[in-house]
Short mmCIF file of C-alpha atoms and ligand atoms in Angstrom, two decimals:
data_model
loop_
_atom_site.label_atom_id
_atom_site.label_comp_id
_atom_site.label_asym_id
_atom_site.label_seq_id
_atom_site.Cartn_x
_atom_site.Cartn_y
_atom_site.Cartn_z
CA ALA A 16 -29.13 -7.96 -7.47
CA ALA A 17 -27.59 -4.88 -6.59
CA GLU A 18 -26.06 -3.19 -9.52
CA ALA A 19 -22.34 -3.69 -9.47
CA VAL A 20 -20.09 -0.74 -9.70
CA GLU A 21 -17.14 -0.35 -12.64
CA THR A 22 -13.68 0.11 -11.85
CA MET A 23 -10.83 1.72 -13.32
CA ASP A 24 -7.77 -0.38 -12.36
CA GLY A 25 -4.20 0.66 -12.89
CA TRP A 26 -0.77 -0.53 -11.75
CA TYR A 27 -0.60 -4.19 -10.07
CA CYS A 28 0.52 -3.72 -6.44
CA LEU A 29 2.69 -5.93 -4.39
CA HIS A 30 3.14 -5.31 -0.60
CA ASP A 31 6.29 -7.35 0.41
CA LEU A 32 7.12 -7.31 4.14
CA ARG A 33 10.32 -9.22 5.49
CA THR A 34 12.13 -9.86 8.97
CA ILE A 35 15.59 -9.53 9.34
CA ASP A 36 17.38 -12.43 10.95
CA TRP A 37 19.88 -10.04 12.45
CA THR A 38 21.86 -13.14 14.09
CA ALA A 39 22.71 -14.58 10.97
CA TRP A 40 23.59 -10.91 9.67
CA LYS A 41 25.85 -10.52 12.84
CA GLN A 42 27.34 -13.87 12.19
CA ALA A 43 28.40 -13.23 8.53
CA SER A 44 31.74 -11.69 7.95
CA SER A 45 31.93 -7.91 6.92
CA GLU A 46 32.99 -8.59 3.36
CA GLU A 47 29.66 -10.73 3.13
CA ARG A 48 27.34 -8.08 4.47
CA GLN A 49 29.05 -5.57 2.34
CA ALA A 50 28.31 -7.54 -0.68
CA ALA A 51 24.87 -7.95 0.12
CA VAL A 52 24.19 -4.17 1.00
CA GLN A 53 26.00 -3.18 -2.56
CA GLU A 54 23.69 -5.65 -4.50
CA PHE A 55 20.65 -4.33 -2.54
CA LYS A 56 21.60 -1.01 -3.48
CA GLY A 57 22.05 -2.08 -6.76
CA LEU A 58 18.38 -3.16 -6.88
CA LEU A 59 17.13 -0.11 -5.31
CA SER A 60 18.91 1.82 -8.10
CA LYS A 61 17.32 -0.17 -10.51
CA TRP A 62 14.04 0.22 -9.47
CA GLU A 63 14.57 3.89 -9.09
CA GLU A 64 15.31 3.99 -13.14
CA VAL A 65 11.95 2.23 -13.60
CA GLU A 66 10.40 4.56 -11.56
CA ALA A 67 12.12 7.71 -13.20
CA ALA A 68 10.93 6.20 -16.94
CA GLU A 69 7.60 6.37 -14.90
CA ASN A 70 7.20 2.47 -15.64
CA GLY A 71 6.34 1.61 -12.18
CA SER A 72 7.22 2.90 -8.64
CA HIS A 73 8.28 1.73 -5.08
CA VAL A 74 9.07 2.43 -1.79
CA LEU A 75 10.66 1.11 1.06
CA TYR A 76 9.84 1.69 5.07
CA LYS A 77 11.22 0.69 8.33
CA VAL A 78 8.42 -1.43 10.31
CA VAL A 79 7.69 -0.43 13.84
CA GLY A 80 7.23 -3.19 16.16
CA GLN A 81 7.83 -6.97 15.54
CA LYS A 82 5.25 -8.09 12.87
CA ALA A 83 8.21 -7.20 10.17
CA ASP A 84 11.28 -5.14 9.74
CA LEU A 85 10.87 -3.96 5.99
CA MET A 86 8.07 -2.83 4.00
CA PHE A 87 8.35 -2.54 0.08
CA MET A 88 5.54 -1.53 -1.74
CA PHE A 89 6.04 -2.09 -5.61
CA LEU A 90 4.00 -1.07 -8.73
CA ARG A 91 4.32 -2.20 -12.10
CA PRO A 92 2.06 -2.26 -15.17
CA THR A 93 1.68 -5.88 -14.99
CA MET A 94 1.66 -8.69 -12.83
CA ASN A 95 4.83 -10.71 -14.46
CA GLU A 96 7.04 -7.73 -13.49
CA LEU A 97 5.68 -8.15 -9.70
CA THR A 98 7.07 -11.70 -9.89
CA ASP A 99 10.06 -10.82 -11.70
CA ILE A 100 10.87 -8.53 -8.96
CA GLU A 101 10.30 -11.14 -5.80
CA THR A 102 12.11 -13.50 -7.65
CA GLU A 103 14.95 -11.23 -8.23
CA PHE A 104 15.10 -10.09 -5.02
CA ASN A 105 14.89 -13.54 -3.45
CA LYS A 106 18.07 -14.63 -5.44
CA SER A 107 20.09 -11.92 -3.80
CA LYS A 108 22.21 -12.10 -1.05
CA PHE A 109 20.50 -9.96 1.32
CA ALA A 110 17.57 -12.14 1.04
CA GLU A 111 19.54 -14.88 2.78
CA TYR A 112 18.99 -12.98 6.05
CA LEU A 113 15.36 -12.15 5.53
CA ALA A 114 12.36 -14.39 6.62
CA PRO A 115 9.18 -13.77 5.03
CA ALA A 116 6.58 -11.68 7.14
CA HIS A 117 3.61 -10.59 5.20
CA SER A 118 2.62 -10.09 1.24
CA TYR A 119 -0.35 -8.53 -0.42
CA VAL A 120 -1.44 -8.59 -4.03
CA SER A 121 -3.69 -6.14 -5.36
CA VAL A 122 -4.46 -3.48 -8.48
CA VAL A 123 -4.76 0.39 -7.99
CA GLU A 124 -8.44 0.72 -8.23
CA LEU A 125 -10.59 3.65 -8.69
CA SER A 126 -14.56 3.18 -8.59
CA LYS A 127 -17.06 4.85 -10.59
CA TYR A 128 -19.38 5.91 -8.18
CA GLY A 129 -18.82 9.48 -8.36
CA PRO A 130 -18.49 11.78 -11.46
CA GLN A 131 -15.06 11.01 -12.65
CA HIS A 132 -12.36 12.02 -15.24
CA SER A 133 -12.32 9.90 -18.39
CA GLU A 134 -9.93 6.58 -17.86
CA ASP A 135 -7.43 8.30 -20.37
CA ASP A 136 -7.49 11.93 -18.82
CA PRO A 137 -4.20 12.54 -17.47
CA ARG A 138 -5.97 13.32 -14.05
CA THR A 139 -7.04 9.77 -13.85
CA LEU A 140 -3.67 8.27 -15.09
CA GLU A 141 -1.58 10.09 -12.65
CA ARG A 142 -4.06 8.31 -9.95
CA LEU A 143 -3.99 4.98 -11.49
CA LYS A 144 -0.01 4.74 -12.07
CA PRO A 145 1.10 6.80 -9.30
CA ILE A 146 4.71 7.59 -8.64
CA LEU A 147 4.48 6.97 -4.67
CA PRO A 148 5.37 9.65 -2.26
CA LYS A 149 8.55 9.22 -0.08
CA TRP A 150 7.14 10.62 3.04
CA GLU A 151 8.03 9.98 6.45
CA HIS A 152 5.53 7.48 7.36
CA MET A 153 3.52 4.72 5.75
CA CYS A 154 0.57 2.51 6.74
CA PHE A 155 -0.90 -0.14 5.15
CA TYR A 156 -3.92 -2.52 5.90
CA PRO A 157 -6.22 -4.66 4.20
CA MET A 158 -10.17 -4.12 4.38
CA ASP A 159 -13.65 -5.98 3.26
CA LYS A 160 -16.82 -4.55 3.30
CA ARG A 161 -19.52 -6.47 5.51
CA ARG A 162 -21.74 -8.93 4.18
CA GLU A 163 -23.94 -9.77 7.13
CA GLY A 164 -27.49 -9.95 7.62
CA GLU A 165 -29.19 -6.33 7.17
CA GLU A 166 -25.46 -5.18 7.17
CA ASN A 167 -24.56 -6.52 3.52
CA TRP A 168 -22.75 -3.70 1.54
CA TYR A 169 -23.09 -5.79 -1.43
CA SER A 170 -26.98 -5.95 -1.64
CA LEU A 171 -27.30 -1.96 -0.91
CA GLU A 172 -28.47 0.09 -4.05
CA PHE A 173 -25.82 1.83 -6.16
CA LYS A 174 -26.92 4.91 -5.17
CA THR A 175 -26.93 4.31 -1.60
CA ARG A 176 -23.66 2.98 -1.86
CA ALA A 177 -22.52 6.07 -3.93
CA LYS A 178 -23.97 8.48 -1.18
CA LEU A 179 -22.03 6.65 1.48
CA LEU A 180 -18.89 6.84 -0.34
CA TYR A 181 -19.49 10.87 -1.11
CA GLU A 182 -19.91 11.12 2.60
CA HIS A 183 -16.69 9.07 3.13
CA SER A 184 -14.56 11.34 0.63
CA LYS A 185 -15.49 14.48 2.43
CA THR A 186 -14.10 12.89 5.59
CA GLY A 187 -11.07 12.18 3.04
CA ARG A 188 -10.67 15.24 1.74
CA LYS A 189 -10.21 17.20 5.20
CA TYR A 190 -6.60 15.41 5.25
CA ALA A 191 -5.47 16.85 1.79
CA GLY A 192 -1.73 17.54 1.86
CA LYS A 193 -1.56 15.63 4.97
CA ILE A 194 -2.44 12.05 3.85
CA LYS A 195 -1.99 10.50 0.41
CA GLN A 196 -4.11 7.49 0.35
CA ILE A 197 -3.62 4.84 -2.38
CA ILE A 198 -6.73 2.47 -2.68
CA THR A 199 -6.00 -1.12 -4.31
CA GLY A 200 -8.42 -3.69 -5.08
CA SER A 201 -7.66 -7.38 -4.28
CA PHE A 202 -10.94 -9.07 -5.18
CA GLY A 203 -9.68 -12.45 -6.51
CA PHE A 204 -6.02 -11.85 -5.76
CA ASP A 205 -5.62 -12.02 -1.97
CA ASP A 206 -7.55 -12.59 1.35
CA TRP A 207 -9.22 -9.14 1.89
CA GLU A 208 -11.14 -6.92 -0.83
CA TRP A 209 -8.95 -3.92 -0.89
CA GLY A 210 -5.67 -2.89 0.34
CA VAL A 211 -5.21 0.60 2.04
CA THR A 212 -1.92 2.40 1.75
CA LEU A 213 -1.48 5.69 3.46
CA PHE A 214 1.15 8.33 3.14
CA ALA A 215 2.03 11.07 6.30
CA HIS A 216 4.53 13.50 6.86
CA ASP A 217 3.06 13.49 10.50
CA VAL A 218 2.27 9.81 11.69
CA LEU A 219 -0.27 11.01 13.99
CA GLN A 220 -2.27 12.23 10.83
CA ILE A 221 -2.46 8.44 10.20
CA LYS A 222 -4.33 7.68 13.71
CA LYS A 223 -6.51 10.86 13.23
CA ILE A 224 -7.86 9.95 9.65
CA VAL A 225 -8.42 6.20 10.58
CA TYR A 226 -10.17 7.18 13.77
CA GLU A 227 -12.32 9.86 12.10
CA MET A 228 -13.33 7.45 9.40
CA ARG A 229 -14.65 4.57 11.84
CA PHE A 230 -17.37 7.33 12.35
CA ASP A 231 -18.38 7.58 8.69
CA GLU A 232 -21.22 5.11 8.06
CA VAL A 233 -19.62 3.19 5.30
CA SER A 234 -16.72 2.48 7.87
CA ALA A 235 -18.89 2.11 10.99
CA LYS A 236 -21.47 -0.10 9.42
CA TYR A 237 -19.72 -1.80 6.66
CA GLY A 238 -15.68 -1.85 7.45
CA GLU A 239 -14.10 -5.00 8.43
CA PHE A 240 -10.02 -4.43 9.07
CA GLY A 241 -7.31 -6.77 9.01
CA GLU A 242 -3.97 -6.44 10.40
CA PHE A 243 -2.41 -2.84 10.39
CA PHE A 244 1.36 -2.14 9.52
CA VAL A 245 3.30 0.96 10.26
CA GLY A 246 6.63 2.40 9.31
CA ASN A 247 9.31 4.95 8.65
CA HIS A 248 10.79 5.79 5.35
CA LEU A 249 14.32 4.28 4.62
CA PRO A 250 15.69 6.18 1.89
CA LYS A 251 18.52 4.02 -0.44
CA GLU A 252 21.33 6.55 1.32
CA ASP A 253 20.17 5.56 5.00
CA VAL A 254 20.39 1.53 3.61
CA GLU A 255 24.18 0.98 4.94
CA ALA A 256 23.71 2.87 8.08
CA TYR A 257 20.31 0.95 9.17
CA LEU A 258 21.99 -2.32 8.56
CA HIS A 259 25.39 -1.67 10.06
CA VAL A 260 26.30 -4.21 12.87
O1 76R B 5 -11.87 8.42 -5.73
C1 76R B 5 -11.99 9.38 -4.97
O2 76R B 5 -11.14 9.98 -4.41
C2 76R B 5 -13.32 9.62 -4.61
C3 76R B 5 -13.73 9.75 -3.50
C4 76R B 5 -13.51 8.36 -2.46
C5 76R B 5 -13.96 7.09 -3.04
C6 76R B 5 -14.55 6.49 -4.18
C7 76R B 5 -12.78 8.44 -1.71
C8 76R B 5 -11.87 9.50 -0.95
N1 76R B 5 -12.42 7.00 -1.17
C9 76R B 5 -12.92 6.06 -2.02
C10 76R B 5 -13.30 4.83 -2.13
MN1 76R B 5 -11.43 6.12 0.25
N2 76R B 5 -10.02 5.51 2.00
C11 76R B 5 -10.52 4.28 2.44
C12 76R B 5 -9.72 4.23 3.84
O3 76R B 5 -10.01 3.01 7.69
C13 76R B 5 -11.20 3.23 6.75
O4 76R B 5 -12.16 3.43 7.71
C14 76R B 5 -11.25 3.06 5.61
C15 76R B 5 -9.63 3.10 4.93
C16 76R B 5 -9.10 5.83 3.95
C17 76R B 5 -8.23 5.96 4.86
C18 76R B 5 -9.42 6.13 2.70
C19 76R B 5 -9.12 7.62 2.46
N3 76R B 5 -12.08 4.17 0.16
C20 76R B 5 -12.76 3.93 -0.94
C21 76R B 5 -12.85 2.61 -1.06
C22 76R B 5 -13.57 1.62 -2.14
C23 76R B 5 -14.88 1.45 -2.06
C24 76R B 5 -15.61 0.75 -2.92
O5 76R B 5 -15.16 0.76 -4.12
O6 76R B 5 -16.77 0.27 -2.87
C25 76R B 5 -12.22 2.09 0.10
C26 76R B 5 -12.05 0.66 0.30
C27 76R B 5 -11.78 3.17 0.65
C28 76R B 5 -11.20 3.35 1.96
N4 76R B 5 -10.39 8.19 0.75
C29 76R B 5 -10.96 9.34 -0.03
C30 76R B 5 -9.61 8.43 1.56
C31 76R B 5 -8.96 9.96 1.21
C32 76R B 5 -7.98 10.62 2.27
C33 76R B 5 -9.93 10.34 0.21
C34 76R B 5 -10.14 11.76 -0.15
C35 76R B 5 -9.24 11.73 -1.30
C36 76R B 5 -9.01 13.20 -2.04
O7 76R B 5 -9.88 13.48 -2.18
O8 76R B 5 -7.97 13.39 -2.12
#
């Protein structure tokens, strides 16, 4: 058997996507809507406090297209905290106007292929427990590494995989400052092997990095991809205007 790779794992991650039932929202009285918005903003404030204390992080984006309307990404030290967030949110008034669109469970992952700083080095901790950027755009998609006939990532030698990922990282580094990527592992947690979350100031850079990486051997030969979600940042201050009907 090929030698497995060790991973360093950080905060647990939930991508939670919802569709707004605008018909029901419009039918609600303005008092009901107002109360729902205030309660929702209260939750956002509570999550902001968690983030300020560096006990987790979250972002909220407006999904473009019909796959969903809202995309939350939550990071917390334990998986229990993720269900606590979900449950509290599901019990809120605003959630009465939302339908589930998609969810994804994973954990922030760094693999030990190349040279790396130790697990307790501040530079490693910053990547394992990241405060998520609030950049203009976000993209999320799940992926697998192929296991088919001659193209089996999991039967490649360790050093072959390390070399392919080194090539991959060279493409990635070209996007320094333009793309911030968070790789989360989801083996045993969800239907794909990894979640890929990308943040960008310029949305076109998302298309460019994903396209360019298709030509890296690791993606060209071994990458399998799921559904893509792309969205625009929704800061708390804009929630009221966004939900105004
Ligand atoms: O951890 C590191 O930064 C070291 C180099 C590195 C590794 C090991 C790295 C760098 N990645 C690594 C691992 Mn990546 N990454 C993706 C995607 O759409 C596609 O084709 C692939 C989706 C993107 C866009 C991306 C971006 N990477 C991984 C792994 C785990 C593989 C394993 O363990 O088997 C996956 C699934 C994956 C996928 N990668 C980078 C980037 C970028 C932008 C970088 C450079 C980061 C930087 O140096 O700042």
